[in-house]
Structures are given as structure tokens and as C-alpha cells.
XYZ file of C-alpha atoms in Angstrom:
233
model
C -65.221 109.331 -76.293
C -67.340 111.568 -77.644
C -66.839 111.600 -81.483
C -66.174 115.700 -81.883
C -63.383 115.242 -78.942
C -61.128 112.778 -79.097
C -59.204 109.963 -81.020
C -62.082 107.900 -81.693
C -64.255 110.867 -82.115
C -65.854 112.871 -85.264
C -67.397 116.313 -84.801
C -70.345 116.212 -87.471
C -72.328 119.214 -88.392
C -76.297 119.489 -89.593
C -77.654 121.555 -92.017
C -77.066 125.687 -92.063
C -74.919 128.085 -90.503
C -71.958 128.333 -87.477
C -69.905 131.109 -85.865
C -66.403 131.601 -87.151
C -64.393 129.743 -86.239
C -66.363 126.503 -85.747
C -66.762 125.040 -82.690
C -69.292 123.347 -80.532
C -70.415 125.336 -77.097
C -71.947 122.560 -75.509
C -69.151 120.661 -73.602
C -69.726 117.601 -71.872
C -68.204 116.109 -68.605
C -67.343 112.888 -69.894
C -66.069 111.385 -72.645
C -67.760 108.120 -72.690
C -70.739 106.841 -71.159
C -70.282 103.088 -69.594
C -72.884 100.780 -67.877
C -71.788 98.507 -65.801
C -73.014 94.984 -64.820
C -76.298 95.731 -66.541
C -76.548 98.879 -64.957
C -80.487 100.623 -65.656
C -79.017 104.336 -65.672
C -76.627 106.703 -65.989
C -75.682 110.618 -66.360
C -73.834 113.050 -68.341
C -73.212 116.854 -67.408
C -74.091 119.514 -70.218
C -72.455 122.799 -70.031
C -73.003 125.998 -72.330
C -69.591 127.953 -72.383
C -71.267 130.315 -74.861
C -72.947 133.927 -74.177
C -75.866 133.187 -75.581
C -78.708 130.008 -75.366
C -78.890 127.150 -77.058
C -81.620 124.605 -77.588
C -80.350 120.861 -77.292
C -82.158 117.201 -78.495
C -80.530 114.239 -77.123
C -81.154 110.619 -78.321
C -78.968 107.526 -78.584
C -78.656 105.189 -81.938
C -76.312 103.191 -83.939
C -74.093 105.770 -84.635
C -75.239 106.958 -88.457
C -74.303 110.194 -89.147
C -77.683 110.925 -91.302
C -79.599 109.043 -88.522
C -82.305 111.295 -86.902
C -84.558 110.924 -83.544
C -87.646 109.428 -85.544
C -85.603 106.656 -86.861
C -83.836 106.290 -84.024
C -83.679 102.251 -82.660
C -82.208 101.311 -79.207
C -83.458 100.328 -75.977
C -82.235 103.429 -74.361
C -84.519 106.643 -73.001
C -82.521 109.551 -72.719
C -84.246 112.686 -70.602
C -84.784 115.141 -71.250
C -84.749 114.537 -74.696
C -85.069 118.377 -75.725
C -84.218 121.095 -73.479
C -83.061 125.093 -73.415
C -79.296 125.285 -71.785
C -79.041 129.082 -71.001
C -75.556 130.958 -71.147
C -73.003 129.128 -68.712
C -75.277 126.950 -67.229
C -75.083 123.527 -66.710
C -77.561 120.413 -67.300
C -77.705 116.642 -66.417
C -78.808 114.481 -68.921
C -79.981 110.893 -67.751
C -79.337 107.701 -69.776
C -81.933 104.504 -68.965
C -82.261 101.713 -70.517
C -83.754 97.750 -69.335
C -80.891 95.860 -71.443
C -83.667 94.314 -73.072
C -83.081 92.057 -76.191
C -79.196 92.752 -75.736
C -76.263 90.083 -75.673
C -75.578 88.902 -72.394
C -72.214 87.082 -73.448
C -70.897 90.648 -74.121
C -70.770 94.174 -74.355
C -72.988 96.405 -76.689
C -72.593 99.714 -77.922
C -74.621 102.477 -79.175
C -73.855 106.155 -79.453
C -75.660 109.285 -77.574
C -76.064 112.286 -80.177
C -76.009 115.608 -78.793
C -77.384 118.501 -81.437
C -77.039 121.813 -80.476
C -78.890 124.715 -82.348
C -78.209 128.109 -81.415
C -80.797 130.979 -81.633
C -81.916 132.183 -84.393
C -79.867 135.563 -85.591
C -79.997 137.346 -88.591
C -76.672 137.966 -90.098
C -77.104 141.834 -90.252
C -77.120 142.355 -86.856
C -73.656 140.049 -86.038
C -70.513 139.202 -87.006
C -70.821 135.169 -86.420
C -72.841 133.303 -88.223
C -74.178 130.261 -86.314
C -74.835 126.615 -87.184
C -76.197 123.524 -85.833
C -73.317 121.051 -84.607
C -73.899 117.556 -83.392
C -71.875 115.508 -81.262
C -71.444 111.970 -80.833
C -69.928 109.536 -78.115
C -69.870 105.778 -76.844
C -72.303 104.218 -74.893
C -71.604 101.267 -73.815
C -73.731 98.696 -72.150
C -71.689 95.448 -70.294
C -74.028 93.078 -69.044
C -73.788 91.293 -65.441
C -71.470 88.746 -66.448
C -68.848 91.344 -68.527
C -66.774 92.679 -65.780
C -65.108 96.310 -66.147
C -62.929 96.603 -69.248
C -58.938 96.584 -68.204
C -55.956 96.850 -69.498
C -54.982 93.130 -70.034
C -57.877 93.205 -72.768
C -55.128 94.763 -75.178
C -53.119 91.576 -75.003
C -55.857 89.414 -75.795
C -55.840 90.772 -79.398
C -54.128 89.130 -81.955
C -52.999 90.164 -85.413
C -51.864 88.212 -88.091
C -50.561 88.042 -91.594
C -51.373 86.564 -94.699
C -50.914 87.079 -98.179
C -52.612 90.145 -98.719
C -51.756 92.090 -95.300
C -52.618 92.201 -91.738
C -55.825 91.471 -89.963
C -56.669 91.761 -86.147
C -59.087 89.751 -84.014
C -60.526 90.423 -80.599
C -61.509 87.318 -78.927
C -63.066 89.375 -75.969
C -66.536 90.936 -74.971
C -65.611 94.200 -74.941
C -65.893 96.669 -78.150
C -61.996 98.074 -78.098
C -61.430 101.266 -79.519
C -57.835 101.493 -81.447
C -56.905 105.242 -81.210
C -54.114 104.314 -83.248
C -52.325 101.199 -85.035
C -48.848 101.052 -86.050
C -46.846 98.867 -88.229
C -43.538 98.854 -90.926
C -44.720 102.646 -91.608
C -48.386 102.099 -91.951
C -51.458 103.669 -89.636
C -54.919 103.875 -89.272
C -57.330 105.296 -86.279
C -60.348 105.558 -84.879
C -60.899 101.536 -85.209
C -63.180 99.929 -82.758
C -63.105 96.459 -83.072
C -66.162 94.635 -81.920
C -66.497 91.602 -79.805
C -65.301 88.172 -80.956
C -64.845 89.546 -84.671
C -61.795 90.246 -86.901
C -61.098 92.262 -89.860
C -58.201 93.626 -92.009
C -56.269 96.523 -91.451
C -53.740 96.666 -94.130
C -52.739 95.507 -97.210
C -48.737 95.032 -98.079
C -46.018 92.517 -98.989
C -44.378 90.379 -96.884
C -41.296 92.303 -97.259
C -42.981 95.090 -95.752
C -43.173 93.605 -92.370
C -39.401 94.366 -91.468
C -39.742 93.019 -87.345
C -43.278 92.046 -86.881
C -44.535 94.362 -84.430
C -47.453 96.127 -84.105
C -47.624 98.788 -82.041
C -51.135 100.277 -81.364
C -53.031 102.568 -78.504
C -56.012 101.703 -76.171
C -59.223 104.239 -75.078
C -60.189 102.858 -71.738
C -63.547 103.859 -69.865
C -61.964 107.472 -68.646
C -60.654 108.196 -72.502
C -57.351 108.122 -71.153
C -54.603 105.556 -73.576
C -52.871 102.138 -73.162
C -49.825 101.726 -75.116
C -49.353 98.014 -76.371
C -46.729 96.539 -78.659
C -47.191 93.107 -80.081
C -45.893 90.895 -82.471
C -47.145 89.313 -85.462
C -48.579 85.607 -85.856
């Protein structure tokens, strides 16, 4: 899901000045791009819901918030890569990529950037004042042998305690994105755990377990949730 939108999402801004209130005015028709059994291509929809134009620069990276499209590294094209998107109108923005130099045991991900700059008014003459937003969501790339991502993945993860707290570990391809983790009164979000890794997630007493369940939340493909509830190892 795109970062500004959603529970694993962030809505970053660049540089200078927004409308009151803030709020991006290029909406996007999914929330998550996904390609399939190596899959060369794929689209997004752009829309403008805004009265006025905007100019928009597209590129996909690792996801650094200070990265830019010169410094930019994946083995993605995105075009158009800069384009006007006049008042209400709507754009399609294609994704291609070769999978080159990527993992084929399983799934990698990347992130598309969407930066939106809004013409250039002088505050006299208005009563917004406009800034630069950018926008960032999941791309993921699954490789011929990685089938479709599905709800038994959840199961598959595992967490377990040890003397400083409670770490998880995803034995599967897939990069799973925890909108939420809960456990004996602690939470975090926004966690995407990568494939076959593990890390930490909190730090407590043992006494602090109380039953030993863990109760966390799923993104699938769509950005709709799984529910899970598991217990401790």
C-alpha cells in the first residue's frame, strides 16, 4: 500500500509549500503494485481530484525517503517518468522491469515514488499555499517459482521469546507486511518482515507475557487485512 494511504504507508513531503489543510491530489487506483510469476509489466491509474494541474515524476527505488531519481537503483523503468496531469483527469503509469539480477528463491520489493508539484502561485493572489508531496507504495516482484501470496503465509510465522523479549521470523518468500502486532499490552506497525529473516519486536519480562498470544494483522495484494492470533514458542 501506498505509504501516504494506508497501515503500512507514510505520506512524506519535499521541500516548500502546500494548501491548507495538507493533502495529496494525486490519488492512485491501487494500493500496491504486484508482479506475478516474473511478470515484465504492470500499471497504475493516476487521477488529479484537484482544480488545478499538477506536474508528476515517477521512479521506483529502495524506499529512502531522501532518495531522488538520479540516485535511484532498481531494475525497473517506469513511463512516463514525468508528465502534466490536468484538473480531473486521469493517467496510466506503466511499470517494466526484466527481473534481472533478482532472487529467484523469493520475492523482492522496491517502492514506486510518486511526487507531485503543483503550479507555481504566488501567495498574494490565493488563499492556499501549495507544496510538493510525495507518495510511496510496494512493488513487489515474485519470481516464476513464488506463487501468489495467501493467507496461510500468516501461519507460517513464528514468534518466540527469550530473555530480553519477543522476536518473529518468516520462513517464507514473501515480504509480509504487519499492519499491526499485538501482545500483553504492547504494539507496533507498519513492520514488513522480509523473506527468510527474523528480528525483535519487543523487549519485556517474562512476567509480561500473561497467555502467550500474539495477535497481529496481514496486508494482502488488494490492501485489504488478515487477522491471525498465535501463540508463543
Amino acid at each position: 500500500m501506498p505509504k501516504s494511504l494506508c497501515v503500512c504507508s507514510r505520506l512524506l513531503f519535499l521541500w516548500l509549500w502546500l494548501a491548507l489543510p495538507a493533502h495529496a491530489v494525486v490519488n492512485l487506483s491501487a494500493t500496491r503494485v504486484v508482479f506475478d510469476k516474473g511478470a515484465a509489466t504492470q500499471s497504475i491509474t493516476l487521477a488529479n481530484s484537484a482544480d488545478y494541474p499538477v506536474m508528476v515524476q515517477a521512479w521506483i527505488d529502495d524506499g529512502d525517503p531522501q532518495g531522488i531519481p538520479q540516485t535511484a537503483e532498481s531494475p525497473f523503468v517506469v513511463l512516463p517518468p514525468v508528465f502534466r496531469l490536468a484538473p480531473l483527469e486521469q493517467r496510466s503509469l506503466r511499470l517494466l522491469t526484466s527481473g534481472k539480477g533478482l532472487p529467484a528463491d523469493r520475492e523482492s520489493l522496491f517502492w514506486l515514488n510518486i511526487y507531485e508539484i503543483p503550479p507555481n502561485q504566488p501567495v498574494a493572489q490565493s488563499e492556499k499555499i501549495l507544496l510538493a508531496f510525495r507518495t510511496q507504495l510496494k512493488v513487489f516482484w515474485r519470481p516464476a517459482g513464488v506463487g501468489k501470496l495467501t493467507q496461510e503465509a500468516g501461519k507460517q510465522l513464528r514468534f518466540t521469546r527469550s530473555s530480553e523479549g519477543l522476536t518473529v521470523s518468516n520462513p517464507s518468500p514473501w515480504n509480509i507486511s504487519l499492519a499491526q502486532v499485538n501482545m500483553a499490552g504492547y504494539s507496533a506497525t507498519g513492520i514488513t518482515l522480509k523473506p527468510f529473516s527474523q528480528q525483535p519486536l519487543f523487549t519485556f519480562n517474562k512476567v509480561d507475557l500473561q497467555d502467550g498470544v500474539v495477535k497481529f494483522v496481514i496486508i494482502n495484494d488488494e490492501g485489504n487485512q488478515w487477522g491471525y492470533a498465535l501463540s508463543i514458542k
